[in-house]
mmCIF file of C-alpha atoms (C1' of nucleotides) in Angstrom:
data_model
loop_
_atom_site.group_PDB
_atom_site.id
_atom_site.type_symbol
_atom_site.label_atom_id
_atom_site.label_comp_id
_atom_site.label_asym_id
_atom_site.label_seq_id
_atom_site.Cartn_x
_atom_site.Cartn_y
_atom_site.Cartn_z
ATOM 1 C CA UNK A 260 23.805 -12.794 -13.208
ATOM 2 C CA UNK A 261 25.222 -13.028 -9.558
ATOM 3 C CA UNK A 262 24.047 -9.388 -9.126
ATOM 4 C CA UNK A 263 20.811 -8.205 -9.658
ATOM 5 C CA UNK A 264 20.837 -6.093 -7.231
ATOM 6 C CA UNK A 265 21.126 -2.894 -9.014
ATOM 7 C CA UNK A 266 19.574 -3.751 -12.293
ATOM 8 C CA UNK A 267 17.896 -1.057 -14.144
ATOM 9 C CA UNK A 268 19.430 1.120 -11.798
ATOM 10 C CA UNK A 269 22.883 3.378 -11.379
ATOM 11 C CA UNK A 270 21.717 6.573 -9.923
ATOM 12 C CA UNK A 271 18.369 8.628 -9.563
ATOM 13 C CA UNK A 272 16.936 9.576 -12.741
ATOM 14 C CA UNK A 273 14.997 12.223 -11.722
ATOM 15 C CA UNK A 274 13.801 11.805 -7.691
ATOM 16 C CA UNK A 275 10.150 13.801 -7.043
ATOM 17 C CA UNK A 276 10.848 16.713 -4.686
ATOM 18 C CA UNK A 277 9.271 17.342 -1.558
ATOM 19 C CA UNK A 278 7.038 20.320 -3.252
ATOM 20 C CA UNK A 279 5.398 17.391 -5.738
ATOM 21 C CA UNK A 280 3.761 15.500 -2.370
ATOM 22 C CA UNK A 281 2.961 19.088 -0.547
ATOM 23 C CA UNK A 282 1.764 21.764 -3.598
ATOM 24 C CA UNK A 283 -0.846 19.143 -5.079
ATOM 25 C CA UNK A 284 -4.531 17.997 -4.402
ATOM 26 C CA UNK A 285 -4.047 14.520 -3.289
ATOM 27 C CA UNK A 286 -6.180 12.963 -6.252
ATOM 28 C CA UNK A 287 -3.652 14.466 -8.104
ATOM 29 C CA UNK A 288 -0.663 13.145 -6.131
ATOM 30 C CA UNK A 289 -2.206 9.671 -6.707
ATOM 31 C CA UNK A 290 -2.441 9.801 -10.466
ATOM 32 C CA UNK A 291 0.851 11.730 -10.876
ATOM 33 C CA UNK A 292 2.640 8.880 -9.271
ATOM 34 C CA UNK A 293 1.308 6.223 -11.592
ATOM 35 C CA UNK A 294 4.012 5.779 -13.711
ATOM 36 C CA UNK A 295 6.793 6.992 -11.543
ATOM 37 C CA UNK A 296 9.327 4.221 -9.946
ATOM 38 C CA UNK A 297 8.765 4.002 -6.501
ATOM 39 C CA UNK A 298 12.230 2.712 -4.912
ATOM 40 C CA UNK A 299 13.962 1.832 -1.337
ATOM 41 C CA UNK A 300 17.191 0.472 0.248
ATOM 42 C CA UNK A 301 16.606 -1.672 2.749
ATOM 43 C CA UNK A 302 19.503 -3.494 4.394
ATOM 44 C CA UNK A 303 21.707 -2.168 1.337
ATOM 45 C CA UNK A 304 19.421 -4.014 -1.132
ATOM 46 C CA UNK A 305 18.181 -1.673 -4.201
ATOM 47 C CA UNK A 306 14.354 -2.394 -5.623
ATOM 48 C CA UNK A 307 11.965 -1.271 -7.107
ATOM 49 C CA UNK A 308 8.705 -0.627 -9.482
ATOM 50 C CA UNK A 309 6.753 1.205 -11.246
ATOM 51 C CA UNK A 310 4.089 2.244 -9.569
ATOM 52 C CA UNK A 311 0.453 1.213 -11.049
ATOM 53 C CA UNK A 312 -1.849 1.644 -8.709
ATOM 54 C CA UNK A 313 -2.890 4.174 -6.144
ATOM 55 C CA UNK A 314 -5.359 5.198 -3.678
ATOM 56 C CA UNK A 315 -6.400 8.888 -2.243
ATOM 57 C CA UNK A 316 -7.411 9.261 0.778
ATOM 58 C CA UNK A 317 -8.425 12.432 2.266
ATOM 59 C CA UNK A 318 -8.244 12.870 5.533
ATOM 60 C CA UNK A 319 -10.533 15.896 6.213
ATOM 61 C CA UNK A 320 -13.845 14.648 4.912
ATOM 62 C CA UNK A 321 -13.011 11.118 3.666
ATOM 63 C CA UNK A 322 -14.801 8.204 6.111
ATOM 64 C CA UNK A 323 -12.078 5.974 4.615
ATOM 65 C CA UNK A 324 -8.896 7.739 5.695
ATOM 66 C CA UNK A 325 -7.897 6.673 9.141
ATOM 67 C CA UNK A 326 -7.543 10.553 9.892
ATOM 68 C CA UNK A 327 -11.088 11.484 9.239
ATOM 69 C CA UNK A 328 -12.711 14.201 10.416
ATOM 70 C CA UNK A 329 -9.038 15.240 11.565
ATOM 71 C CA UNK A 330 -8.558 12.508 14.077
ATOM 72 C CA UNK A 331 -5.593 12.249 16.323
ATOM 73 C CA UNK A 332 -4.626 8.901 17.838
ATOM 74 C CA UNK A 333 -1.261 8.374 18.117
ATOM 75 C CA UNK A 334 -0.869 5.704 14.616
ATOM 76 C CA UNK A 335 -2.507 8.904 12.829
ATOM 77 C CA UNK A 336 -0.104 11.656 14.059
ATOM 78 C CA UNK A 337 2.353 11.223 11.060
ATOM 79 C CA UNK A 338 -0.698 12.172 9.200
ATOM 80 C CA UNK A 339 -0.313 15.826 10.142
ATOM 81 C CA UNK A 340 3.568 15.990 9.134
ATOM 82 C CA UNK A 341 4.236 17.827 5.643
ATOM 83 C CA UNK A 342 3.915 15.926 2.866
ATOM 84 C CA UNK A 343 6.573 13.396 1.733
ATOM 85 C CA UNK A 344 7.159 10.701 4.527
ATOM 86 C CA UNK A 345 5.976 7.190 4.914
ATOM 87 C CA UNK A 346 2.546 6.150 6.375
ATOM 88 C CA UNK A 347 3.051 2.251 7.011
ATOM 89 C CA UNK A 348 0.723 0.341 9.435
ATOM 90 C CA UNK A 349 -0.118 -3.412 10.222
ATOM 91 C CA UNK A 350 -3.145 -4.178 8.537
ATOM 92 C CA UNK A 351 -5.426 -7.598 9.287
ATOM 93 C CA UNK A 352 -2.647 -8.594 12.081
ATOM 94 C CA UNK A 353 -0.473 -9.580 8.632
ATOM 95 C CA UNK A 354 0.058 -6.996 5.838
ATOM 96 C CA UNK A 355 2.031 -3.866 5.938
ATOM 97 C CA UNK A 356 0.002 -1.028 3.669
ATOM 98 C CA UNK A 357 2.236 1.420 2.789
ATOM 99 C CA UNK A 358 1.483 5.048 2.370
ATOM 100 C CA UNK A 359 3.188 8.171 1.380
ATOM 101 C CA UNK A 360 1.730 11.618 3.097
ATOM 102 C CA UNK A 361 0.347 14.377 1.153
ATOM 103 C CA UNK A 362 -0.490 17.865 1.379
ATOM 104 C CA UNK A 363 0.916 20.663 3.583
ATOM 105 C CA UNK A 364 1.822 20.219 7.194
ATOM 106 C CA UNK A 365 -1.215 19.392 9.672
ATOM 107 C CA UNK A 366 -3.409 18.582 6.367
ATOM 108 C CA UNK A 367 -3.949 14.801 6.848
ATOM 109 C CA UNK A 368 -3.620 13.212 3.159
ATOM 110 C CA UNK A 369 -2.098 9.865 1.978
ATOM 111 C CA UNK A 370 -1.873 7.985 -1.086
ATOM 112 C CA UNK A 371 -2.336 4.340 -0.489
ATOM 113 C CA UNK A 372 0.587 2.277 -3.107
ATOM 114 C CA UNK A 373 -1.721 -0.364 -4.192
ATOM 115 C CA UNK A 374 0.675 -2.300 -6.959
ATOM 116 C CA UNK A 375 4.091 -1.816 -8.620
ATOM 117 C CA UNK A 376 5.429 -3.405 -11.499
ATOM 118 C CA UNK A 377 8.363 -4.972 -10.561
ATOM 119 C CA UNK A 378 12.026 -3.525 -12.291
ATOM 120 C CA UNK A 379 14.897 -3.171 -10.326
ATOM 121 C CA UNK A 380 16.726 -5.537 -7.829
ATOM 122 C CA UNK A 381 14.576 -8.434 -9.226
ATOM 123 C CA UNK A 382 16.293 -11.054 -7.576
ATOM 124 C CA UNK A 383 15.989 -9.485 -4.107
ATOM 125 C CA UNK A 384 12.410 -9.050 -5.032
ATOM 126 C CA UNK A 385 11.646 -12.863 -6.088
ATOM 127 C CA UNK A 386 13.916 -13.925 -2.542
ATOM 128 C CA UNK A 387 11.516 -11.548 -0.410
ATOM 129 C CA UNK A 388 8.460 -13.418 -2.472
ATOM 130 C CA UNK A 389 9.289 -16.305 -2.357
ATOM 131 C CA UNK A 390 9.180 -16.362 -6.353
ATOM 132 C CA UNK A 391 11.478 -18.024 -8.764
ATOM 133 C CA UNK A 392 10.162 -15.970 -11.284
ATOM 134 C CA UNK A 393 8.102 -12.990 -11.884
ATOM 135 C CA UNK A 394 4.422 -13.029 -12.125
ATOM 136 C CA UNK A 395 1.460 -10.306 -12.046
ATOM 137 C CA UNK A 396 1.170 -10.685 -8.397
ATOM 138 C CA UNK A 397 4.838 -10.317 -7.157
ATOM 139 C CA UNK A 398 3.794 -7.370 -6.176
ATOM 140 C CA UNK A 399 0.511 -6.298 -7.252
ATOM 141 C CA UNK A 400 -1.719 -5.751 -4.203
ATOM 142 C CA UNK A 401 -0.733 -2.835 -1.240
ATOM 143 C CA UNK A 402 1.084 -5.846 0.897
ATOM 144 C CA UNK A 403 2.665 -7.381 -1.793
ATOM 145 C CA UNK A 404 4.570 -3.749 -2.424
ATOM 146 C CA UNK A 405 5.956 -3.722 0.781
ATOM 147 C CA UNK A 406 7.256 -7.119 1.129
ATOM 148 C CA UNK A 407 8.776 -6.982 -1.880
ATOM 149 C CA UNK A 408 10.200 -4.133 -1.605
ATOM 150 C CA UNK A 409 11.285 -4.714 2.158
ATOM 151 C CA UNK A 410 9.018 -1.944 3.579
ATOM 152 C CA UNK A 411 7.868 -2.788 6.707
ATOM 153 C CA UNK A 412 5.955 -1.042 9.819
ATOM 154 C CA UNK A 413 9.259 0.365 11.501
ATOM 155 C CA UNK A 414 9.604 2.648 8.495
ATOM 156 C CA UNK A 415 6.568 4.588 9.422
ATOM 157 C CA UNK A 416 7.222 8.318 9.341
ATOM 158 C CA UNK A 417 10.672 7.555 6.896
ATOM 159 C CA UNK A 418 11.014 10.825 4.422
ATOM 160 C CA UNK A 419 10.227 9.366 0.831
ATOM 161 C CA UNK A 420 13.487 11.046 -0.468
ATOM 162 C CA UNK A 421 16.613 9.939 -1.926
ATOM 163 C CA UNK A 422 19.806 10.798 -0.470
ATOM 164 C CA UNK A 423 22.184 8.332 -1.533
ATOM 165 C CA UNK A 424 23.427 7.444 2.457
ATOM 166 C CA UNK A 425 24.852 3.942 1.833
ATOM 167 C CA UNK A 426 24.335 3.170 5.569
ATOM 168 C CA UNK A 427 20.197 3.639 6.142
ATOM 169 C CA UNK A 428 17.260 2.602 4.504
ATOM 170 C CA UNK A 429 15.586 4.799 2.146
ATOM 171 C CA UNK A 430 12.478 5.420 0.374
ATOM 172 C CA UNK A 431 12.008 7.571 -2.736
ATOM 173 C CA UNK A 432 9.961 8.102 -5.463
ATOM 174 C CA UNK A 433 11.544 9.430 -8.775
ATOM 175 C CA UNK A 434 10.592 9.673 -12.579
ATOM 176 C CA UNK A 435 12.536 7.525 -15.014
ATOM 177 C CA UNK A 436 13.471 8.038 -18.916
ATOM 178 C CA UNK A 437 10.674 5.668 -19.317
ATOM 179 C CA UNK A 438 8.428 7.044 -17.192
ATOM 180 C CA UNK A 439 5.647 8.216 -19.845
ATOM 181 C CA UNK A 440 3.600 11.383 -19.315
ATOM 182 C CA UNK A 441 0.567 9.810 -18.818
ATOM 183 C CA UNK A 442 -2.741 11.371 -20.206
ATOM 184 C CA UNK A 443 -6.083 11.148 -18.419
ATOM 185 C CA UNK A 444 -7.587 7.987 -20.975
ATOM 186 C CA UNK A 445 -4.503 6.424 -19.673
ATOM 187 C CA UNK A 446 -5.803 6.278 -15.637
ATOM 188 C CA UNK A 447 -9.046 4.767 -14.834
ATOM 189 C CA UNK A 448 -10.491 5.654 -11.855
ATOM 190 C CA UNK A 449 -12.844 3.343 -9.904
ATOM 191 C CA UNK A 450 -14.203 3.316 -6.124
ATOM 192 C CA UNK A 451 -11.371 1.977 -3.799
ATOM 193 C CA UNK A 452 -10.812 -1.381 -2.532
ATOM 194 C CA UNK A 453 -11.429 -2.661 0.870
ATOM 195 C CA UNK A 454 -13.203 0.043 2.731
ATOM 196 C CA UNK A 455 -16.964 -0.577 3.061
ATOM 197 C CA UNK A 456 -16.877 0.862 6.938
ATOM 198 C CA UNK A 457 -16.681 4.160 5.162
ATOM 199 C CA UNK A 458 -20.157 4.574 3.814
ATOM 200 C CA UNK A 459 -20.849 6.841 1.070
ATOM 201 C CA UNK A 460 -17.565 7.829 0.611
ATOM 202 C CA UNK A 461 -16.577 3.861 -0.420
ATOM 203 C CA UNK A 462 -17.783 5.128 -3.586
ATOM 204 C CA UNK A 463 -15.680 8.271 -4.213
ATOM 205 C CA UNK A 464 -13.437 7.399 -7.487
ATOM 206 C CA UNK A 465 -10.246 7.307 -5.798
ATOM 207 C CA UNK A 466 -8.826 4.324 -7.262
ATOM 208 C CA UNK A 467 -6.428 5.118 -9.983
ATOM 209 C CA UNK A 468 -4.969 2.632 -11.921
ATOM 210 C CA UNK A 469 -3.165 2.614 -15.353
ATOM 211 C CA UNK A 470 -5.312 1.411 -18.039
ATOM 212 C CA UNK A 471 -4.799 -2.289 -19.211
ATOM 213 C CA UNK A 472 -1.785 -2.916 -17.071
ATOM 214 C CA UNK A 473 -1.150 -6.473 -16.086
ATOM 215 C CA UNK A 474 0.701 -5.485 -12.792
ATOM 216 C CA UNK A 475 -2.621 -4.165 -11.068
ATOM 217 C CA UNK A 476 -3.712 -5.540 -7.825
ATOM 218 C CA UNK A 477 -6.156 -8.805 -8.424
ATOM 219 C CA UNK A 478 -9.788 -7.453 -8.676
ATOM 220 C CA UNK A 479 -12.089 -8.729 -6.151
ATOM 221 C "C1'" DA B 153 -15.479 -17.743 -8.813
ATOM 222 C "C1'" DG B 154 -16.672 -18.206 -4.198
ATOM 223 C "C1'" DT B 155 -15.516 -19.045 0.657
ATOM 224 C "C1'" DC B 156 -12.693 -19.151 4.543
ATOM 225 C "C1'" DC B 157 -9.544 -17.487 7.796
ATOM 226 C "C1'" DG B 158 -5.062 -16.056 9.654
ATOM 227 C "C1'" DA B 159 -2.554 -13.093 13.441
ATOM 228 C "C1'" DT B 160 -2.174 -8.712 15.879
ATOM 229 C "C1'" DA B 161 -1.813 -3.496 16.396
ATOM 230 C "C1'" DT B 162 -4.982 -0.230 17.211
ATOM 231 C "C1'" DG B 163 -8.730 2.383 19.025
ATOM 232 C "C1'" DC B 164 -12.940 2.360 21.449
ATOM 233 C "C1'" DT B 165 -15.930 1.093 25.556
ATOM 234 C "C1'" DG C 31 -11.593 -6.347 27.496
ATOM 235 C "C1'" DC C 32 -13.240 -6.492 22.622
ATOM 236 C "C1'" DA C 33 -14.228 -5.589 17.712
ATOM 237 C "C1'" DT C 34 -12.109 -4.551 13.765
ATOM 238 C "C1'" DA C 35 -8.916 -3.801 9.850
ATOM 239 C "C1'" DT C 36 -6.596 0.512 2.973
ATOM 240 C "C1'" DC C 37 -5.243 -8.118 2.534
ATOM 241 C "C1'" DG C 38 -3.668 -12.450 0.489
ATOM 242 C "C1'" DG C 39 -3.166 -17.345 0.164
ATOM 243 C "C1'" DA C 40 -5.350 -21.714 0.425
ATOM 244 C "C1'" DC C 41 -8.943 -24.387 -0.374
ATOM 245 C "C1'" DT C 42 -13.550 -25.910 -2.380
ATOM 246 C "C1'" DC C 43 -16.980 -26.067 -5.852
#
DNA sequence: AGTCCGATATGCT
DNA sequence: GCATATCGGACTC
């Protein structure tokens, strides 16, 4: 039991290539990736989680997405890379939200990673939490995923790839041999969380969460 | 279940 | 300079 650290984990089952985060709507990214184990190395730690939760955000028309309307500041510029790199941005002076980029180049999308289920690296997971053992919200809200899986602000604009280099952090996002194909009565989809500045478009059904799972963020 | 409030990067005036 | 934010933990009722 002295190491955890690679638990449920040897090698990449089956890590989601660049053309799943750049060919697809992103509604659809966001409900593909519930059920898919989202996964980094940070500081030579492995963790991870299924994911549970997600959010779409679409930068073009979407009041919500800190692109709207196209905006360029410079936080929003890793917006307009191609899909497949980290979004991550203080939020409330505290949290760290963590986002992965959608859609072709200079198409500003993100999916928002809401809540994981905890399953690899546990005990680096619990440490980071400040847990002694697992509960629902280990890591079941957007700033719970990123502390306990070590993502913080600095790894805004990191490719969400696997390449197995020992020596730097990484990201990825990959599909495991339990990763069920999930069928649309498995997702609900519900108006996202946080995000009442945005007006009409706070109730756009861009919440996606899988059905009856404990690990979901805490309703409020 | 409801209320309060932290701690700060960011973008706007 | 100033208002605000893709939240979460602590505290009160």
């Amino acid at each position: 039991m002295s190491d955890l650290n690679t638990e449920n984990w040897t090698e990449p089952d089956k890590p989601l290539p660049a053309s799943f985060y750049i060919n697809a709507d992103v509604t659809e990214v966001a409900r593909q990736l519930l059920g898919c184990r989202l996964m980094t190395c940070i500081n030579g730690r492995i963790t991870g989680g299924i994911i549970v939760e997600t959010e779409a955000y679409d930068g073009l028309r979407d009041r919500a997405s800190h692109a709207f309307g196209g905006k360029r500041t410079p936080r929003t510029e890793i917006f307009y890379a191609t899909g497949g790199v980290a979004y991550t941005y203080l939020c409330y002076g505290i949290h760290t939200l963590f986002n992965i980029i959608t859609g072709p180049r200079d198409i500003p999308h993100a999916v928002l990673i809401r809540a994981i289920k905890p399953c690899t690296g546990l005990e680096t997971v619990l440490v980071r939490r400040n847990h002694t053992r697992l509960q629902r919200n280990t890591a079941g809200g957007p700033g719970l995923v990123s502390q306990a899986l070590g993502i913080t602000r600095f790894h805004n604009g990191c490719p969400v790839r696997f390449t197995g280099s020992p020596d730097q952090d990484e990201i990825w996002v990959e599909k495991t041999a339990d990763t069920l194909p999930l069928h649309s009565d498995d997702i609900v989809a519900s108006p996202r969380i946080g995000i009442d500045y945005a007006g009409d478009d706070a109730q756009l059904p861009w919440r996606y969460r899988i059905r009856n799972s404990p690990w979901n963020s805490t309703v409020r």
